[in-house]
Short mmCIF file of C-alpha atoms and ligand atoms in Angstrom, two decimals:
data_model
loop_
_atom_site.label_atom_id
_atom_site.label_comp_id
_atom_site.label_asym_id
_atom_site.label_seq_id
_atom_site.Cartn_x
_atom_site.Cartn_y
_atom_site.Cartn_z
CA MET A 764 66.94 123.46 84.12
CA SER A 765 68.89 121.91 86.99
CA THR A 766 66.85 118.89 87.78
CA PHE A 767 64.87 116.02 86.35
CA PRO A 768 63.52 115.67 83.70
CA ASP A 769 66.03 118.03 82.06
CA VAL A 770 68.95 116.55 83.91
CA ARG A 771 69.41 112.86 83.20
CA LEU A 772 72.67 111.47 84.49
CA ARG A 773 72.21 108.27 82.52
CA ARG A 774 73.17 110.30 79.43
CA LEU A 775 76.69 110.39 80.84
CA ARG A 776 76.90 106.62 81.05
CA ARG A 777 74.76 105.48 78.13
CA THR A 778 77.39 103.55 76.15
CA PRO A 779 80.79 102.00 76.86
CA SER A 780 82.50 104.61 74.73
CA ILE A 781 80.81 107.47 76.58
CA ARG A 782 81.62 105.90 79.97
CA ARG A 783 85.27 105.56 79.15
CA LEU A 784 85.48 109.29 78.52
CA PHE A 785 84.72 109.93 82.17
CA ASP A 786 85.96 106.88 84.06
CA THR A 787 89.24 107.12 85.93
CA PRO A 788 91.48 104.60 84.20
CA MET A 789 92.74 101.53 86.05
CA PRO A 790 96.25 102.28 87.25
CA GLY A 791 98.99 101.10 84.92
CA PRO A 792 101.38 98.31 85.94
CA GLN A 793 103.95 100.91 87.04
CA LYS A 794 101.75 101.71 90.05
CA PHE A 795 101.88 98.13 91.37
CA ILE A 796 104.47 96.61 93.67
CA TRP A 797 104.59 92.82 93.95
CA PRO A 798 105.51 91.30 97.34
CA VAL A 799 107.78 88.26 96.97
CA PHE A 800 108.85 85.63 99.50
CA VAL A 801 112.42 84.41 99.25
CA VAL A 802 113.88 81.26 100.84
CA GLU A 803 117.42 79.94 101.01
CA GLY A 804 118.62 77.21 98.66
CA THR A 805 118.13 76.68 94.95
CA ASN A 806 115.34 75.50 92.71
CA GLN A 807 112.69 76.17 95.36
CA ARG A 808 109.10 76.96 94.39
CA GLN A 809 106.89 76.22 97.37
CA ALA A 810 103.18 76.86 96.94
CA ILE A 811 101.52 78.90 99.69
CA GLU A 812 98.21 77.19 100.29
CA SER A 813 96.23 80.22 101.42
CA MET A 814 97.63 82.41 98.63
CA PRO A 815 97.06 80.76 95.23
CA ASN A 816 99.56 81.93 92.58
CA GLN A 817 102.07 83.06 95.22
CA TYR A 818 105.16 81.00 96.06
CA ARG A 819 108.15 80.92 98.32
CA LEU A 820 111.00 81.14 95.85
CA SER A 821 114.73 80.66 96.08
CA VAL A 822 116.79 83.41 94.48
CA ASP A 823 117.39 81.51 91.20
CA THR A 824 113.68 80.74 90.81
CA LEU A 825 112.76 84.31 91.69
CA ILE A 826 114.95 85.61 88.89
CA ALA A 827 113.22 83.30 86.42
CA GLU A 828 109.68 84.04 87.66
CA LEU A 829 110.31 87.76 87.55
CA LYS A 830 110.97 87.84 83.82
CA PRO A 831 107.36 88.04 82.58
CA VAL A 832 106.38 90.21 85.54
CA VAL A 833 109.10 92.72 84.78
CA GLU A 834 108.14 92.58 81.10
CA SER A 835 104.55 93.42 82.05
CA GLY A 836 105.90 96.77 83.25
CA ILE A 837 105.44 96.37 86.97
CA GLY A 838 106.55 99.27 89.20
CA GLY A 839 108.65 97.28 91.64
CA ILE A 840 108.92 94.34 93.99
CA LEU A 841 108.89 94.18 97.78
CA ILE A 842 111.17 91.45 99.11
CA PHE A 843 110.45 89.37 102.24
CA GLY A 844 112.91 86.77 103.47
CA LEU A 845 112.38 83.52 105.35
CA VAL A 846 114.87 81.52 107.33
CA GLU A 847 114.56 78.05 108.80
CA ASP A 848 113.80 77.81 112.52
CA ALA A 849 117.37 76.76 113.34
CA LEU A 850 118.62 80.18 112.20
CA LYS A 851 116.14 82.18 114.29
CA ASP A 852 117.26 83.71 117.58
CA GLU A 853 116.03 86.10 120.28
CA SER A 854 117.03 89.23 118.38
CA GLY A 855 116.57 88.08 114.79
CA SER A 856 120.23 88.59 113.98
CA ARG A 857 120.02 86.76 110.67
CA ALA A 858 117.95 89.69 109.39
CA HIS A 859 121.03 91.91 109.11
CA ASP A 860 123.44 89.28 107.84
CA GLU A 861 125.30 90.58 104.81
CA ASN A 862 124.73 87.20 103.17
CA GLY A 863 121.17 86.76 104.34
CA VAL A 864 118.47 85.70 101.95
CA VAL A 865 117.11 89.21 101.32
CA GLN A 866 120.55 90.72 100.84
CA ASN A 867 121.43 87.97 98.33
CA ALA A 868 118.12 88.39 96.54
CA VAL A 869 118.61 92.14 96.24
CA ARG A 870 122.03 91.71 94.64
CA ALA A 871 120.78 89.06 92.20
CA VAL A 872 117.67 90.98 91.17
CA ARG A 873 119.67 94.18 90.76
CA LYS A 874 122.04 92.35 88.42
CA ALA A 875 119.34 90.59 86.39
CA TYR A 876 116.94 93.57 86.17
CA PRO A 877 118.98 96.75 86.61
CA ASP A 878 115.99 99.08 86.25
CA LEU A 879 113.51 97.29 88.50
CA VAL A 880 112.74 99.27 91.65
CA ILE A 881 113.57 97.06 94.62
CA PHE A 882 111.80 97.58 97.95
CA THR A 883 112.70 95.48 100.99
CA ASP A 884 110.60 94.81 104.07
CA VAL A 885 112.54 95.76 107.19
CA CYS A 886 111.33 93.78 110.20
CA LEU A 887 112.49 91.07 112.56
CA CYS A 888 109.45 88.82 113.05
CA ALA A 889 110.50 86.27 110.40
CA TYR A 890 113.92 85.99 112.09
CA THR A 891 113.14 85.98 115.82
CA SER A 892 112.56 82.69 117.66
CA HIS A 893 109.50 84.19 119.39
CA GLY A 894 108.04 85.73 116.20
CA HIS A 895 107.71 89.30 117.50
CA CYS A 896 108.88 92.30 115.50
CA GLY A 897 111.74 93.13 117.90
CA PRO A 898 113.64 91.62 120.83
CA LEU A 899 111.70 91.10 124.06
CA ALA A 900 112.39 93.06 127.26
CA ALA A 901 112.33 91.34 130.64
CA GLY A 902 108.58 91.87 131.07
CA GLY A 903 107.83 90.20 127.73
CA ASP A 904 107.04 93.35 125.74
CA VAL A 905 109.00 94.22 122.63
CA ASP A 906 111.92 96.45 123.63
CA ASN A 907 111.25 99.44 121.41
CA ASP A 908 114.64 101.13 121.38
CA ALA A 909 116.61 97.90 121.12
CA ALA A 910 114.40 97.00 118.15
CA ASN A 911 115.24 100.33 116.52
CA ASP A 912 118.98 99.64 116.66
CA LEU A 913 118.43 96.27 115.00
CA LEU A 914 116.00 97.60 112.39
CA ALA A 915 118.55 100.27 111.46
CA LYS A 916 121.16 97.55 110.92
CA VAL A 917 118.74 95.57 108.76
CA ALA A 918 117.89 98.61 106.65
CA VAL A 919 121.55 99.50 106.13
CA SER A 920 122.35 95.92 105.08
CA HIS A 921 119.53 96.00 102.51
CA ALA A 922 120.54 99.39 101.19
CA ALA A 923 124.19 98.35 100.99
CA ALA A 924 123.13 95.33 98.91
CA GLY A 925 121.46 97.71 96.47
CA ALA A 926 117.84 98.12 97.55
CA ASP A 927 116.26 101.29 96.18
CA CYS A 928 113.84 101.60 99.07
CA VAL A 929 113.72 100.17 102.58
CA ALA A 930 110.31 99.68 104.13
CA PRO A 931 110.17 99.31 107.93
CA SER A 932 107.07 97.44 109.11
CA ALA A 933 107.72 96.83 112.82
CA MET A 934 105.66 99.78 114.15
CA MET A 935 108.28 100.78 116.72
CA ASP A 936 108.27 104.40 117.88
CA GLY A 937 111.16 106.24 116.29
CA GLN A 938 112.05 103.50 113.80
CA VAL A 939 111.99 105.87 110.84
CA GLN A 940 114.31 108.35 112.55
CA ALA A 941 116.68 105.57 113.60
CA ILE A 942 116.82 104.10 110.10
CA ARG A 943 117.22 107.44 108.38
CA ALA A 944 120.07 108.37 110.74
CA ALA A 945 121.81 105.04 110.16
CA LEU A 946 121.49 105.32 106.38
CA THR A 947 122.95 108.82 106.49
CA ALA A 948 125.80 107.69 108.72
CA ALA A 949 126.56 104.87 106.27
CA GLY A 950 126.65 107.27 103.35
CA LEU A 951 123.49 105.73 101.89
CA ASP A 952 121.68 108.99 101.41
CA GLU A 953 120.07 107.97 98.10
CA THR A 954 118.06 105.14 99.62
CA LEU A 955 114.33 105.79 99.77
CA LEU A 956 112.42 105.04 102.95
CA MET A 957 108.82 103.90 102.68
CA SER A 958 107.34 103.63 106.14
CA TYR A 959 104.54 101.24 106.93
CA SER A 960 103.38 104.34 108.72
CA THR A 961 99.80 103.49 109.63
CA LYS A 962 99.81 99.73 110.05
CA PHE A 963 96.97 98.23 112.01
CA ALA A 964 96.87 95.19 114.24
CA SER A 965 94.70 93.31 111.77
CA ALA A 966 93.09 89.92 111.40
CA MET A 967 93.85 90.11 107.68
CA TYR A 968 97.50 89.03 107.87
CA GLY A 969 96.81 85.31 108.36
CA PRO A 970 97.85 83.99 104.93
CA PHE A 971 101.00 86.12 105.02
CA ARG A 972 102.00 84.66 108.37
CA GLU A 973 101.56 81.20 106.87
CA ALA A 974 103.73 82.25 103.93
CA GLU A 975 106.38 83.83 106.15
CA GLN A 976 106.13 81.44 109.11
CA SER A 977 106.20 84.59 111.21
CA SER A 978 103.30 84.28 113.66
CA PRO A 979 104.05 85.39 117.20
CA GLN A 980 104.68 82.28 119.32
CA SER A 981 102.68 83.87 122.14
CA GLY A 982 100.59 87.00 122.52
CA ASP A 983 99.75 89.30 119.65
CA ARG A 984 101.00 92.51 118.02
CA CYS A 985 98.43 94.87 119.59
CA GLY A 986 101.10 96.51 121.76
CA TYR A 987 102.87 97.91 118.71
CA GLN A 988 100.59 97.83 115.67
CA ALA A 989 97.87 100.51 115.59
CA SER A 990 94.36 99.96 116.91
CA TYR A 991 91.71 100.06 114.21
CA ALA A 992 89.34 101.60 116.71
CA ASP A 993 91.47 104.71 117.32
CA LEU A 994 91.51 106.73 114.11
CA ARG A 995 93.27 109.84 115.40
CA GLN A 996 96.15 107.90 116.89
CA ALA A 997 96.46 105.94 113.65
CA LEU A 998 96.79 109.19 111.70
CA ARG A 999 99.39 110.52 114.16
CA GLU A 1000 101.51 107.46 113.36
CA SER A 1001 101.85 108.68 109.78
CA ASP A 1002 102.34 112.33 110.80
CA MET A 1003 105.24 111.34 113.00
CA ASP A 1004 106.87 109.22 110.31
CA GLU A 1005 106.66 112.14 107.92
CA ASP A 1006 108.45 114.32 110.51
CA GLU A 1007 111.05 111.60 111.07
CA GLY A 1008 112.06 111.58 107.43
CA ALA A 1009 109.95 109.03 105.58
CA ASP A 1010 109.85 109.56 101.80
CA ILE A 1011 106.67 107.56 101.27
CA LEU A 1012 103.81 106.80 103.69
CA MET A 1013 101.66 103.69 103.72
CA ALA A 1014 98.33 102.48 105.05
CA LYS A 1015 97.88 98.78 105.72
CA PRO A 1016 95.58 96.85 105.32
CA SER A 1017 93.77 98.72 102.59
CA LEU A 1018 90.19 97.75 101.76
CA PHE A 1019 88.77 98.11 105.28
CA TYR A 1020 90.64 101.42 105.66
CA LEU A 1021 89.50 103.62 102.80
CA ASP A 1022 88.68 106.40 105.29
CA VAL A 1023 92.23 106.26 106.62
CA ILE A 1024 93.68 106.39 103.12
CA ALA A 1025 91.52 109.40 102.24
CA SER A 1026 92.52 111.21 105.44
CA LEU A 1027 96.20 110.51 104.93
CA ARG A 1028 95.91 111.73 101.34
CA ASP A 1029 94.37 114.99 102.57
CA GLY A 1030 96.93 115.47 105.30
CA THR A 1031 100.20 115.04 103.42
CA ASP A 1032 101.99 115.92 100.21
CA LEU A 1033 104.16 112.82 100.49
CA PRO A 1034 103.52 109.95 98.10
CA LEU A 1035 101.13 107.43 99.61
CA ALA A 1036 101.15 103.66 99.21
CA VAL A 1037 98.63 101.09 100.38
CA TYR A 1038 99.20 97.43 101.10
CA ASN A 1039 96.40 95.27 99.74
CA VAL A 1040 97.25 92.49 102.19
CA SER A 1041 97.19 88.71 102.08
CA GLY A 1042 93.80 88.32 103.75
CA GLU A 1043 92.26 90.72 101.25
CA TYR A 1044 93.74 88.68 98.43
CA ALA A 1045 92.63 85.35 99.87
CA MET A 1046 89.14 86.67 100.63
CA LEU A 1047 88.37 87.44 97.00
CA ILE A 1048 89.84 84.17 95.74
CA ALA A 1049 87.88 82.15 98.29
CA THR A 1050 84.65 83.89 97.33
CA ALA A 1051 85.27 83.27 93.64
CA GLU A 1052 86.17 79.63 94.24
CA ARG A 1053 82.80 79.08 95.88
CA GLY A 1054 81.11 80.57 92.86
CA TRP A 1055 79.92 83.57 94.87
CA GLY A 1056 81.55 86.30 92.82
CA ASP A 1057 83.49 86.98 89.65
CA LEU A 1058 87.17 87.28 90.54
CA ARG A 1059 88.18 89.73 87.84
CA GLY A 1060 85.23 91.99 88.64
CA MET A 1061 86.00 91.94 92.37
CA VAL A 1062 89.70 92.59 91.84
CA ARG A 1063 89.04 95.57 89.57
CA GLU A 1064 86.31 97.06 91.77
CA SER A 1065 88.40 96.79 94.93
CA THR A 1066 91.49 98.18 93.23
CA MET A 1067 89.56 101.18 91.93
CA ALA A 1068 88.35 101.81 95.49
CA LEU A 1069 91.98 102.23 96.54
CA VAL A 1070 92.61 104.63 93.69
CA ARG A 1071 89.49 106.64 94.54
CA ALA A 1072 90.59 106.87 98.17
CA GLY A 1073 93.75 108.55 96.94
CA THR A 1074 96.63 106.09 96.88
CA ASP A 1075 99.61 106.53 94.57
CA LEU A 1076 101.11 103.05 94.83
CA ILE A 1077 99.44 99.69 95.33
CA ILE A 1078 101.37 96.88 96.97
CA SER A 1079 99.41 93.87 95.82
CA TYR A 1080 99.51 90.15 95.17
CA TRP A 1081 97.54 90.78 91.98
CA ALA A 1082 100.61 92.52 90.60
CA ASN A 1083 102.19 89.38 89.14
CA GLN A 1084 98.91 88.78 87.32
CA TYR A 1085 98.54 92.32 86.01
CA ASP A 1086 97.63 91.45 82.44
CA GLU A 1087 94.96 88.98 83.51
CA PHE A 1088 93.16 91.35 85.85
CA PHE A 1089 93.90 94.80 84.47
CA GLY A 1090 95.29 94.14 81.03
CA GLN A 1091 92.51 94.63 78.52
CA SER A 1092 90.06 97.47 78.76
CA ASP A 1093 86.59 96.64 80.01
C1 PBG B 1533 105.55 91.81 109.33
C2 PBG B 1533 104.61 92.03 108.20
C3 PBG B 1533 103.31 91.55 108.12
C4 PBG B 1533 102.84 91.90 106.85
C5 PBG B 1533 103.84 92.61 106.20
N1 PBG B 1533 104.94 92.70 107.07
C6 PBG B 1533 102.52 90.73 109.05
C7 PBG B 1533 102.38 91.12 110.45
O1 PBG B 1533 102.55 92.29 110.82
O2 PBG B 1533 102.11 90.22 111.22
C8 PBG B 1533 101.49 91.53 106.32
C9 PBG B 1533 101.35 91.49 104.84
C10 PBG B 1533 100.16 90.74 104.35
O3 PBG B 1533 99.30 90.26 105.11
O4 PBG B 1533 100.06 90.59 103.13
N2 PBG B 1533 106.06 92.92 109.96
ZN1 ZN B 1534 107.26 92.22 111.89
#
């Protein structure tokens, strides 16, 4: 009785109402975190060409744009800041300015939406004149330990402004330990730390770097971001961040790394996030625009792949369009 013709799996998927008994539901809006790009000034809403439906917003515009997104029930936002070139320097000092764009945005969002969970990206590449994720040592490499001191200052300034969770993305050795120690020393022991723990040197960050104006002026990030061809080392990155005191781990990018997500899920009891990055977003939109695929179908199928791989949270540019892509049932 255990094989065809007695067993017919099609029985289990014969009608929509039978299928929905067994299908894993699409994650609710509370599982999504929307990355937002914040610029100085007022009344700014700059389109990002390679990321349709995403904008660089000034704080006032962000507050307005967030209203329907918050009402849709979204889990949180992840704030990125941009500064004009004139404010960039060798060490990215504007990143830890108490009145920097991220710090101001955190305070304003906290006031307007007291219950929204606020994550902040902690890095230096959008603030350094050379575009690397930390200051450069004499030989031209990023100075790891000097970067850690600066990243800790950035994280403390975000937490002091009211961020619920700081998210270091620079891929420096020891950055989680340095940030956790600095938060503790500042009495900010309630602040969550989500590490970009396994973050690959990826070709999928192009649209983001356009949005953030944060491309390295020379060289690349292969000396600090993980190699996609070395799986074991990539997994060790997350193991170490767990030991250093991260509350939440993350894999990034996401869709080309389902094996990594599944391995991380197996290897930890920490919550796991994935970052469905800019290039993954742009890729589906570009395909749909050429008439080569249905956007809603591709968005849902790719999102379910992340859920199947074992993620808890999804950082995604689809998040501000939740109702459109995930709202109604199939
Ligand atoms: C910078 C940072 C990057 C992203 C998030 N933080 C780009 C990079 O490392 O060059 C990429 C996000 C995306 O592509 O959506 N530390
Ligand atoms: Zn960076």
